[in-house]
PDB file of C-alpha atoms in Angstrom:
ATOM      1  CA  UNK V 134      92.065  95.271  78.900  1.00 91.00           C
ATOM      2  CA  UNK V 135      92.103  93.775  82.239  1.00 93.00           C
ATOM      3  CA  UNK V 136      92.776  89.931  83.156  1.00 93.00           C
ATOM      4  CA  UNK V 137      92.632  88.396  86.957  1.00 94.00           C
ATOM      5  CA  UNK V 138      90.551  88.776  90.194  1.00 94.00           C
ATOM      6  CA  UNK V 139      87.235  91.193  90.971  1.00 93.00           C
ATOM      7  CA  UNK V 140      85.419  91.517  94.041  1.00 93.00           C
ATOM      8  CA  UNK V 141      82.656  93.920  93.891  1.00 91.00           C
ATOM      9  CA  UNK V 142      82.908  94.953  90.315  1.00 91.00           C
ATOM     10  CA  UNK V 143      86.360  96.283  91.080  1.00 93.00           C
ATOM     11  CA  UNK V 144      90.090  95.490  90.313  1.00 93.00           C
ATOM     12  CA  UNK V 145      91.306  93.501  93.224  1.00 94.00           C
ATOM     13  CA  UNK V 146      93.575  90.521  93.844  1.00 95.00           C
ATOM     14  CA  UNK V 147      95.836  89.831  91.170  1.00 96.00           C
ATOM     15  CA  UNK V 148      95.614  90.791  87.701  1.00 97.00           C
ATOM     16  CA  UNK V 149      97.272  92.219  84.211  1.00 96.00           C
ATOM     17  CA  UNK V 150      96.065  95.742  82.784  1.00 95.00           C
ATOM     18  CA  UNK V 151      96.992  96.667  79.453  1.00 95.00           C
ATOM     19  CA  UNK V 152      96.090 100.327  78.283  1.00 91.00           C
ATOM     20  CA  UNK V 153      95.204 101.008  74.286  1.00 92.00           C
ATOM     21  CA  UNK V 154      99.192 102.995  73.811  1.00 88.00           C
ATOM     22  CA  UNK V 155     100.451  99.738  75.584  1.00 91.00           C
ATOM     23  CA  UNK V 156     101.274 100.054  79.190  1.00 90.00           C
ATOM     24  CA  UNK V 157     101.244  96.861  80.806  1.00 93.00           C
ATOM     25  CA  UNK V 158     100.475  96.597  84.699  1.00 95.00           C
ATOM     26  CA  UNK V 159     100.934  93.198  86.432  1.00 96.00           C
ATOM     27  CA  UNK V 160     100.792  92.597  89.858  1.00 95.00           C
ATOM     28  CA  UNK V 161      98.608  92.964  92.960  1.00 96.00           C
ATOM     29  CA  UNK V 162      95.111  95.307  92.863  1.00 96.00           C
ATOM     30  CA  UNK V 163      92.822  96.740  95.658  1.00 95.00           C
ATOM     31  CA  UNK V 164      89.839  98.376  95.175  1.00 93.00           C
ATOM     32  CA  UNK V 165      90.000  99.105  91.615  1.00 92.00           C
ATOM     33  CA  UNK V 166      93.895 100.420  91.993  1.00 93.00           C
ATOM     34  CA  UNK V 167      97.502  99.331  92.157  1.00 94.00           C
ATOM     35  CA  UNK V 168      98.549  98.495  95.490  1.00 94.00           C
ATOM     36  CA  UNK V 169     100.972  95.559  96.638  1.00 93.00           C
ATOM     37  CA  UNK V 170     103.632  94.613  94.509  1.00 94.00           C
ATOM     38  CA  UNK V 171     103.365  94.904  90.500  1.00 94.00           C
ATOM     39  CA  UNK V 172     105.725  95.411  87.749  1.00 94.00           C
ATOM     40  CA  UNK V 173     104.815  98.446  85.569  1.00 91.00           C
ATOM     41  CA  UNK V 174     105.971  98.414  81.837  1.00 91.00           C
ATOM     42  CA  UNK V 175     105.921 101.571  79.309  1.00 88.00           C
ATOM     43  CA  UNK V 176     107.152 101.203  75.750  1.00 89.00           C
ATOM     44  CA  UNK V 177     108.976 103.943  74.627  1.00 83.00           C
ATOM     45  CA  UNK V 178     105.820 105.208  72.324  1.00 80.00           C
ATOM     46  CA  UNK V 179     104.243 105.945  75.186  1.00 80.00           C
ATOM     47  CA  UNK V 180     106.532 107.243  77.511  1.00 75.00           C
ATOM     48  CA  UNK V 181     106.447 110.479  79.176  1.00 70.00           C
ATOM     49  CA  UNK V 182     109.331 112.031  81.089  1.00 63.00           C
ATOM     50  CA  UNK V 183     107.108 112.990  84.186  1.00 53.00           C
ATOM     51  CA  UNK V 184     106.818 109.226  84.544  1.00 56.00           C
ATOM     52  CA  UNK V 185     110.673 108.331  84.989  1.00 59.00           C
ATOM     53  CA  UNK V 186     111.498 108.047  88.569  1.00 62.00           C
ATOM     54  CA  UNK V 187     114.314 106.910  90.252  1.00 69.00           C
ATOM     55  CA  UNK V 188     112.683 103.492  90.983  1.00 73.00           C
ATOM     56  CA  UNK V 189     112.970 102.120  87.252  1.00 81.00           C
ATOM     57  CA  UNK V 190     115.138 101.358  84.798  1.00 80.00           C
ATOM     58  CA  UNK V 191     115.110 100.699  80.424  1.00 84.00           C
ATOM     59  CA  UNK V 192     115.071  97.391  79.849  1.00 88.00           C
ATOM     60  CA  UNK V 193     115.509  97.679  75.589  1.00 90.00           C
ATOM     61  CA  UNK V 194     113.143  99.820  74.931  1.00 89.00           C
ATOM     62  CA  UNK V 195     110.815  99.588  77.947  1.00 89.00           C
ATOM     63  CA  UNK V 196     110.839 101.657  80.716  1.00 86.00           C
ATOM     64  CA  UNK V 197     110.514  99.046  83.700  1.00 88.00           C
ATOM     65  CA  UNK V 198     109.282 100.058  87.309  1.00 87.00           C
ATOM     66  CA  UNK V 199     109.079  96.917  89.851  1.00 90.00           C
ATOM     67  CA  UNK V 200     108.317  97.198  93.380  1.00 89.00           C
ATOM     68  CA  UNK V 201     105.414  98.196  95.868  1.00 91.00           C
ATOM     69  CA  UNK V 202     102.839 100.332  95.294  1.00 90.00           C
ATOM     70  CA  UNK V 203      99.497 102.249  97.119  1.00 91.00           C
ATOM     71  CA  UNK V 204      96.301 103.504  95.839  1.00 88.00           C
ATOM     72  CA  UNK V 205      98.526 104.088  92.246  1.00 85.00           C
ATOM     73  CA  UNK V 206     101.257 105.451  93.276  1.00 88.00           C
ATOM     74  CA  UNK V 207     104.742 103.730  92.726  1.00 86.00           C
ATOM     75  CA  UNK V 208     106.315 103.620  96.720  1.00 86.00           C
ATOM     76  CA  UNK V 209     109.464 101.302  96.783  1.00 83.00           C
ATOM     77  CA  UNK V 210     111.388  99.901  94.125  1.00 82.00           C
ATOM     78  CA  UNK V 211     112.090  96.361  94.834  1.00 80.00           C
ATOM     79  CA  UNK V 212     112.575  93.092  92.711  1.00 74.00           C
ATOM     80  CA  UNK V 213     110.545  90.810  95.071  1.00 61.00           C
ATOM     81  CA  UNK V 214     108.217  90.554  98.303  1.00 54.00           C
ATOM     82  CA  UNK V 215     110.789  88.060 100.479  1.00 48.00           C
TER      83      UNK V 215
END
């Protein structure tokens, strides 16, 4: 389920995607991806060890990656643009 900005039938702007085993996306889109800055959230259901990087962190029992990212790929950890 997706909530925020489209241009041209696509993802972009700002916007929060949540998948069916719960992953929650919020943050910045372009072109139908994640790109900009965005906080990604797994719960531990759905978690898969490939995911883990050393960019996030459990927060209870989500696994928390916040920073930049480009054409869906997690780049930079970071807690904020400034």
């Amino acid at each position: 389920r997706y909530e925020g900005e489209y241009q041209e039938n696509r993802l972009n702007g700002k916007g929060s995607y949540i998948t069916a085993s719960g992953k929650h996306y919020e943050g910045e889109f372009l072109q139908g991806k994640r790109s900009g800055f965005g906080t990604l959230i797994v719960p531990r259901s759905a978690y898969v060890a490939a995911l883990q990087s050393d960019k996030g962190h459990w927060v209870d029992e989500n696994w928390v990656e916040q920073g930049l990212w480009n054409d869906d790929d997690y780049i930079l950890a970071c807690s904020s643009l400034s």
